[in-house]
Amino acid sequence: MRTKLPLLAGIVLAGALALYGSTQIWVTLSLTTGAAAFSSVVATGHQLNQALSPIAIAVLAAALALTIAGQAFRRVLGVLVALLGAAVVAIAAAVWADPVAATGSRLAEVTGISGGDEFDLVTSSTTSPFIVLTIIAGSVLCVLGVLVLIIGSRWKQAGRRYDSGAASRVAGVATEPDRISDWEAMNDGVDPSADDAREDSQ
């Protein structure tokens, strides 16, 4: 149980970092002077791959579901978190490996040139630290997802610890003497204590 809160907090934090990183500028391309209306083109992580934000949001939703999930569903969510983290890493790593190619659609959109000619306008490219931040966040999600898969079954299910207490209270209420019935019996001329004495003797 002690591992539950740290793991959930880690998943939420890593998911939030991935979401934040996707909204920041990842790549800046410098263009040939006079060849286009712009001297540079910038692209955020979300502009380069629109799946990033939904993936990060899905991670946060999985963390919320883990707070109430049963043992079997926790394993499923653990695998899901690990896969979502791997997807984040794959997307960010692809941009980091070849930022110019990854920015092709964004470059064509801004310059109005396509068919591969848009790459001739690029003189240099710069990547931001937010790509690395997103890769780290995705890697952490992979590790945390595997940990949930391995040790998540040991967590107590939410609400189960209250079951025994509730059952005890119900049992206590059920065993309390019915005073209204006793008064009704006395009005009918019957002594309820006599019945209790007979039951005790048996």
PDB file of C-alpha atoms in Angstrom:
ATOM      1  CA  MET A   1       0.000   0.000   0.000  1.00  0.00           C
ATOM      2  CA  ARG A   2       2.914   2.333   0.730  1.00  0.00           C
ATOM      3  CA  THR A   3       4.001   2.132  -2.902  1.00  0.00           C
ATOM      4  CA  LYS A   4       0.636   3.194  -4.275  1.00  0.00           C
ATOM      5  CA  LEU A   5       0.796   6.940  -3.660  1.00  0.00           C
ATOM      6  CA  PRO A   6       4.389   7.391  -4.903  1.00  0.00           C
ATOM      7  CA  LEU A   7       3.649   5.431  -8.080  1.00  0.00           C
ATOM      8  CA  LEU A   8       0.421   7.298  -8.791  1.00  0.00           C
ATOM      9  CA  ALA A   9       2.105  10.637  -8.089  1.00  0.00           C
ATOM     10  CA  GLY A  10       4.949   9.683 -10.414  1.00  0.00           C
ATOM     11  CA  ILE A  11       2.544   8.749 -13.213  1.00  0.00           C
ATOM     12  CA  VAL A  12       0.632  12.012 -12.831  1.00  0.00           C
ATOM     13  CA  LEU A  13       3.838  14.059 -12.768  1.00  0.00           C
ATOM     14  CA  ALA A  14       5.365  12.297 -15.776  1.00  0.00           C
ATOM     15  CA  GLY A  15       2.094  12.567 -17.699  1.00  0.00           C
ATOM     16  CA  ALA A  16       1.843  16.274 -16.896  1.00  0.00           C
ATOM     17  CA  LEU A  17       5.444  16.824 -18.018  1.00  0.00           C
ATOM     18  CA  ALA A  18       4.757  15.015 -21.289  1.00  0.00           C
ATOM     19  CA  LEU A  19       1.654  17.152 -21.829  1.00  0.00           C
ATOM     20  CA  TYR A  20       3.537  20.342 -21.018  1.00  0.00           C
ATOM     21  CA  GLY A  21       6.477  19.367 -23.201  1.00  0.00           C
ATOM     22  CA  SER A  22       4.190  18.727 -26.172  1.00  0.00           C
ATOM     23  CA  THR A  23       2.963  22.334 -26.068  1.00  0.00           C
ATOM     24  CA  GLN A  24       6.476  23.819 -26.192  1.00  0.00           C
ATOM     25  CA  ILE A  25       8.689  24.591 -29.190  1.00  0.00           C
ATOM     26  CA  TRP A  26      10.714  21.549 -30.182  1.00  0.00           C
ATOM     27  CA  VAL A  27      12.358  22.572 -33.452  1.00  0.00           C
ATOM     28  CA  THR A  28      13.483  25.859 -34.975  1.00  0.00           C
ATOM     29  CA  LEU A  29      14.452  25.880 -38.653  1.00  0.00           C
ATOM     30  CA  SER A  30      16.444  28.719 -40.191  1.00  0.00           C
ATOM     31  CA  LEU A  31      15.555  29.417 -43.832  1.00  0.00           C
ATOM     32  CA  THR A  32      17.502  30.866 -46.735  1.00  0.00           C
ATOM     33  CA  THR A  33      17.299  34.655 -46.679  1.00  0.00           C
ATOM     34  CA  GLY A  34      14.837  35.964 -49.249  1.00  0.00           C
ATOM     35  CA  ALA A  35      13.676  32.503 -50.300  1.00  0.00           C
ATOM     36  CA  ALA A  36      10.530  32.717 -48.200  1.00  0.00           C
ATOM     37  CA  ALA A  37       8.465  35.263 -46.337  1.00  0.00           C
ATOM     38  CA  PHE A  38       9.917  33.972 -43.066  1.00  0.00           C
ATOM     39  CA  SER A  39      13.494  33.727 -41.896  1.00  0.00           C
ATOM     40  CA  SER A  40      12.700  30.836 -39.561  1.00  0.00           C
ATOM     41  CA  VAL A  41      10.011  28.293 -38.792  1.00  0.00           C
ATOM     42  CA  VAL A  42       9.221  26.947 -35.331  1.00  0.00           C
ATOM     43  CA  ALA A  43       7.189  23.873 -34.439  1.00  0.00           C
ATOM     44  CA  THR A  44       5.856  22.613 -31.125  1.00  0.00           C
ATOM     45  CA  GLY A  45       5.676  18.963 -30.202  1.00  0.00           C
ATOM     46  CA  HIS A  46       1.919  18.930 -30.769  1.00  0.00           C
ATOM     47  CA  GLN A  47       2.329  20.499 -34.211  1.00  0.00           C
ATOM     48  CA  LEU A  48       4.829  17.827 -35.157  1.00  0.00           C
ATOM     49  CA  ASN A  49       2.650  14.985 -33.893  1.00  0.00           C
ATOM     50  CA  GLN A  50      -0.900  15.677 -32.756  1.00  0.00           C
ATOM     51  CA  ALA A  51      -1.105  12.344 -30.932  1.00  0.00           C
ATOM     52  CA  LEU A  52       1.179  13.587 -28.155  1.00  0.00           C
ATOM     53  CA  SER A  53      -1.405  15.575 -26.199  1.00  0.00           C
ATOM     54  CA  PRO A  54      -4.089  12.835 -26.280  1.00  0.00           C
ATOM     55  CA  ILE A  55      -1.477  10.292 -25.155  1.00  0.00           C
ATOM     56  CA  ALA A  56      -0.484  12.451 -22.179  1.00  0.00           C
ATOM     57  CA  ILE A  57      -4.137  13.001 -21.260  1.00  0.00           C
ATOM     58  CA  ALA A  58      -4.734   9.242 -21.469  1.00  0.00           C
ATOM     59  CA  VAL A  59      -1.878   8.754 -18.981  1.00  0.00           C
ATOM     60  CA  LEU A  60      -3.550  11.123 -16.509  1.00  0.00           C
ATOM     61  CA  ALA A  61      -6.862   9.294 -16.975  1.00  0.00           C
ATOM     62  CA  ALA A  62      -5.123   5.966 -16.320  1.00  0.00           C
ATOM     63  CA  ALA A  63      -3.650   7.346 -13.087  1.00  0.00           C
ATOM     64  CA  LEU A  64      -7.130   8.351 -11.961  1.00  0.00           C
ATOM     65  CA  ALA A  65      -8.536   4.923 -12.835  1.00  0.00           C
ATOM     66  CA  LEU A  66      -5.766   3.235 -10.837  1.00  0.00           C
ATOM     67  CA  THR A  67      -7.089   4.795  -7.629  1.00  0.00           C
ATOM     68  CA  ILE A  68     -10.245   2.657  -7.793  1.00  0.00           C
ATOM     69  CA  ALA A  69      -9.262  -0.264 -10.022  1.00  0.00           C
ATOM     70  CA  GLY A  70      -9.303  -3.877  -8.886  1.00  0.00           C
ATOM     71  CA  GLN A  71      -6.297  -6.183  -9.096  1.00  0.00           C
ATOM     72  CA  ALA A  72      -6.879  -7.450 -12.637  1.00  0.00           C
ATOM     73  CA  PHE A  73      -7.650  -4.009 -14.042  1.00  0.00           C
ATOM     74  CA  ARG A  74      -4.532  -2.581 -12.363  1.00  0.00           C
ATOM     75  CA  ARG A  75      -2.401  -4.939 -14.434  1.00  0.00           C
ATOM     76  CA  VAL A  76      -4.153  -3.791 -17.597  1.00  0.00           C
ATOM     77  CA  LEU A  77      -3.635  -0.145 -16.662  1.00  0.00           C
ATOM     78  CA  GLY A  78       0.015  -0.820 -15.835  1.00  0.00           C
ATOM     79  CA  VAL A  79       0.572  -2.233 -19.323  1.00  0.00           C
ATOM     80  CA  LEU A  80      -1.343   0.703 -20.814  1.00  0.00           C
ATOM     81  CA  VAL A  81       0.786   3.286 -18.985  1.00  0.00           C
ATOM     82  CA  ALA A  82       3.977   1.537 -20.115  1.00  0.00           C
ATOM     83  CA  LEU A  83       2.787   1.460 -23.741  1.00  0.00           C
ATOM     84  CA  LEU A  84       1.741   5.111 -23.655  1.00  0.00           C
ATOM     85  CA  GLY A  85       5.148   6.012 -22.244  1.00  0.00           C
ATOM     86  CA  ALA A  86       6.847   4.046 -25.020  1.00  0.00           C
ATOM     87  CA  ALA A  87       4.756   5.923 -27.593  1.00  0.00           C
ATOM     88  CA  VAL A  88       5.843   9.260 -26.122  1.00  0.00           C
ATOM     89  CA  VAL A  89       9.495   8.195 -26.270  1.00  0.00           C
ATOM     90  CA  ALA A  90       9.171   6.959 -29.864  1.00  0.00           C
ATOM     91  CA  ILE A  91       7.555  10.185 -31.082  1.00  0.00           C
ATOM     92  CA  ALA A  92      10.016  12.496 -29.346  1.00  0.00           C
ATOM     93  CA  ALA A  93      13.065  10.395 -30.274  1.00  0.00           C
ATOM     94  CA  ALA A  94      12.069  10.422 -33.954  1.00  0.00           C
ATOM     95  CA  VAL A  95      11.961  14.224 -33.929  1.00  0.00           C
ATOM     96  CA  TRP A  96      15.261  14.431 -32.071  1.00  0.00           C
ATOM     97  CA  ALA A  97      16.956  12.063 -34.531  1.00  0.00           C
ATOM     98  CA  ASP A  98      15.913  14.008 -37.652  1.00  0.00           C
ATOM     99  CA  PRO A  99      14.290  17.352 -36.794  1.00  0.00           C
ATOM    100  CA  VAL A 100      14.235  18.614 -40.392  1.00  0.00           C
ATOM    101  CA  ALA A 101      12.368  15.584 -41.743  1.00  0.00           C
ATOM    102  CA  ALA A 102       9.997  15.631 -38.767  1.00  0.00           C
ATOM    103  CA  THR A 103       9.163  19.282 -39.467  1.00  0.00           C
ATOM    104  CA  GLY A 104       8.466  18.710 -43.165  1.00  0.00           C
ATOM    105  CA  SER A 105       4.671  19.066 -42.990  1.00  0.00           C
ATOM    106  CA  ARG A 106       4.939  22.147 -40.793  1.00  0.00           C
ATOM    107  CA  LEU A 107       7.501  23.658 -43.171  1.00  0.00           C
ATOM    108  CA  ALA A 108       5.289  22.986 -46.186  1.00  0.00           C
ATOM    109  CA  GLU A 109       2.304  24.502 -44.383  1.00  0.00           C
ATOM    110  CA  VAL A 110       4.153  27.727 -43.560  1.00  0.00           C
ATOM    111  CA  THR A 111       6.048  28.229 -46.833  1.00  0.00           C
ATOM    112  CA  GLY A 112       3.432  26.869 -49.217  1.00  0.00           C
ATOM    113  CA  ILE A 113       6.113  24.753 -50.897  1.00  0.00           C
ATOM    114  CA  SER A 114       5.873  20.962 -50.975  1.00  0.00           C
ATOM    115  CA  GLY A 115       7.128  17.927 -52.853  1.00  0.00           C
ATOM    116  CA  GLY A 116      10.481  17.938 -51.079  1.00  0.00           C
ATOM    117  CA  ASP A 117      11.488  21.378 -52.344  1.00  0.00           C
ATOM    118  CA  GLU A 118      10.658  22.898 -48.965  1.00  0.00           C
ATOM    119  CA  PHE A 119      13.728  21.234 -47.462  1.00  0.00           C
ATOM    120  CA  ASP A 120      15.978  23.188 -49.838  1.00  0.00           C
ATOM    121  CA  LEU A 121      15.029  26.340 -47.934  1.00  0.00           C
ATOM    122  CA  VAL A 122      16.451  25.065 -44.644  1.00  0.00           C
ATOM    123  CA  THR A 123      19.938  26.269 -43.741  1.00  0.00           C
ATOM    124  CA  SER A 124      20.075  24.969 -40.164  1.00  0.00           C
ATOM    125  CA  SER A 125      17.952  23.391 -37.468  1.00  0.00           C
ATOM    126  CA  THR A 126      17.904  23.662 -33.685  1.00  0.00           C
ATOM    127  CA  THR A 127      16.181  21.384 -31.204  1.00  0.00           C
ATOM    128  CA  SER A 128      15.029  22.487 -27.763  1.00  0.00           C
ATOM    129  CA  PRO A 129      15.537  20.763 -24.391  1.00  0.00           C
ATOM    130  CA  PHE A 130      11.802  20.062 -24.267  1.00  0.00           C
ATOM    131  CA  ILE A 131      12.341  17.106 -26.589  1.00  0.00           C
ATOM    132  CA  VAL A 132      14.707  15.560 -24.051  1.00  0.00           C
ATOM    133  CA  LEU A 133      12.285  16.405 -21.233  1.00  0.00           C
ATOM    134  CA  THR A 134       9.501  14.595 -23.075  1.00  0.00           C
ATOM    135  CA  ILE A 135      11.723  11.577 -23.732  1.00  0.00           C
ATOM    136  CA  ILE A 136      12.582  11.399 -20.031  1.00  0.00           C
ATOM    137  CA  ALA A 137       8.899  11.698 -19.075  1.00  0.00           C
ATOM    138  CA  GLY A 138       8.001   8.882 -21.464  1.00  0.00           C
ATOM    139  CA  SER A 139      10.806   6.683 -20.138  1.00  0.00           C
ATOM    140  CA  VAL A 140       9.647   7.243 -16.561  1.00  0.00           C
ATOM    141  CA  LEU A 141       6.116   6.265 -17.589  1.00  0.00           C
ATOM    142  CA  CYS A 142       7.446   3.008 -19.046  1.00  0.00           C
ATOM    143  CA  VAL A 143       9.182   2.144 -15.777  1.00  0.00           C
ATOM    144  CA  LEU A 144       6.218   3.134 -13.606  1.00  0.00           C
ATOM    145  CA  GLY A 145       3.817   1.165 -15.785  1.00  0.00           C
ATOM    146  CA  VAL A 146       5.934  -1.967 -15.355  1.00  0.00           C
ATOM    147  CA  LEU A 147       6.082  -1.394 -11.585  1.00  0.00           C
ATOM    148  CA  VAL A 148       2.292  -1.107 -11.439  1.00  0.00           C
ATOM    149  CA  LEU A 149       2.038  -4.360 -13.373  1.00  0.00           C
ATOM    150  CA  ILE A 150       4.381  -6.116 -10.927  1.00  0.00           C
ATOM    151  CA  ILE A 151       3.351  -4.780  -7.515  1.00  0.00           C
ATOM    152  CA  GLY A 152      -0.052  -3.202  -8.158  1.00  0.00           C
ATOM    153  CA  SER A 153      -1.816  -6.419  -7.164  1.00  0.00           C
ATOM    154  CA  ARG A 154      -0.633  -5.905  -3.574  1.00  0.00           C
ATOM    155  CA  TRP A 155      -2.593  -2.690  -3.153  1.00  0.00           C
ATOM    156  CA  LYS A 156      -5.817  -2.763  -1.211  1.00  0.00           C
ATOM    157  CA  GLN A 157      -8.896  -1.996  -3.244  1.00  0.00           C
ATOM    158  CA  ALA A 158     -10.559   1.292  -2.400  1.00  0.00           C
ATOM    159  CA  GLY A 159     -13.518   0.834  -0.066  1.00  0.00           C
ATOM    160  CA  ARG A 160     -12.671  -2.727   0.970  1.00  0.00           C
ATOM    161  CA  ARG A 161     -11.263  -1.694   4.327  1.00  0.00           C
ATOM    162  CA  TYR A 162     -14.620  -0.216   5.220  1.00  0.00           C
ATOM    163  CA  ASP A 163     -16.536  -3.414   4.487  1.00  0.00           C
ATOM    164  CA  SER A 164     -15.747  -5.179   7.773  1.00  0.00           C
ATOM    165  CA  GLY A 165     -16.633  -2.097   9.796  1.00  0.00           C
ATOM    166  CA  ALA A 166     -19.924  -1.670   8.009  1.00  0.00           C
ATOM    167  CA  ALA A 167     -20.747  -5.347   8.461  1.00  0.00           C
ATOM    168  CA  SER A 168     -20.031  -5.090  12.188  1.00  0.00           C
ATOM    169  CA  ARG A 169     -22.297  -2.083  12.526  1.00  0.00           C
ATOM    170  CA  VAL A 170     -25.103  -3.858  10.687  1.00  0.00           C
ATOM    171  CA  ALA A 171     -24.667  -6.946  12.858  1.00  0.00           C
ATOM    172  CA  GLY A 172     -24.732  -4.789  15.975  1.00  0.00           C
ATOM    173  CA  VAL A 173     -27.953  -3.128  14.920  1.00  0.00           C
ATOM    174  CA  ALA A 174     -29.491  -6.505  14.115  1.00  0.00           C
ATOM    175  CA  THR A 175     -28.739  -7.876  17.579  1.00  0.00           C
ATOM    176  CA  GLU A 176     -30.100  -4.888  19.486  1.00  0.00           C
ATOM    177  CA  PRO A 177     -33.388  -5.670  21.261  1.00  0.00           C
ATOM    178  CA  ASP A 178     -36.511  -4.513  19.491  1.00  0.00           C
ATOM    179  CA  ARG A 179     -37.976  -2.260  22.201  1.00  0.00           C
ATOM    180  CA  ILE A 180     -41.066  -1.360  20.211  1.00  0.00           C
ATOM    181  CA  SER A 181     -41.966  -5.037  19.865  1.00  0.00           C
ATOM    182  CA  ASP A 182     -41.432  -5.480  23.620  1.00  0.00           C
ATOM    183  CA  TRP A 183     -43.876  -2.673  24.407  1.00  0.00           C
ATOM    184  CA  GLU A 184     -46.439  -4.113  22.029  1.00  0.00           C
ATOM    185  CA  ALA A 185     -46.063  -7.518  23.675  1.00  0.00           C
ATOM    186  CA  MET A 186     -46.543  -6.001  27.134  1.00  0.00           C
ATOM    187  CA  ASN A 187     -49.693  -4.232  25.938  1.00  0.00           C
ATOM    188  CA  ASP A 188     -50.983  -7.629  24.852  1.00  0.00           C
ATOM    189  CA  GLY A 189     -50.297  -9.027  28.325  1.00  0.00           C
ATOM    190  CA  VAL A 190     -47.177 -10.964  27.356  1.00  0.00           C
ATOM    191  CA  ASP A 191     -43.965 -10.672  29.370  1.00  0.00           C
ATOM    192  CA  PRO A 192     -41.047 -10.506  26.825  1.00  0.00           C
ATOM    193  CA  SER A 193     -38.493 -11.230  29.544  1.00  0.00           C
ATOM    194  CA  ALA A 194     -40.093 -14.614  30.083  1.00  0.00           C
ATOM    195  CA  ASP A 195     -39.309 -15.582  26.476  1.00  0.00           C
ATOM    196  CA  ASP A 196     -35.706 -14.454  26.910  1.00  0.00           C
ATOM    197  CA  ALA A 197     -35.402 -16.549  30.079  1.00  0.00           C
ATOM    198  CA  ARG A 198     -36.706 -19.639  28.288  1.00  0.00           C
ATOM    199  CA  GLU A 199     -34.240 -19.103  25.402  1.00  0.00           C
ATOM    200  CA  ASP A 200     -31.360 -18.754  27.866  1.00  0.00           C
ATOM    201  CA  SER A 201     -32.329 -21.968  29.658  1.00  0.00           C
ATOM    202  CA  GLN A 202     -32.348 -23.837  26.339  1.00  0.00           C
TER     203      GLN A 202
END
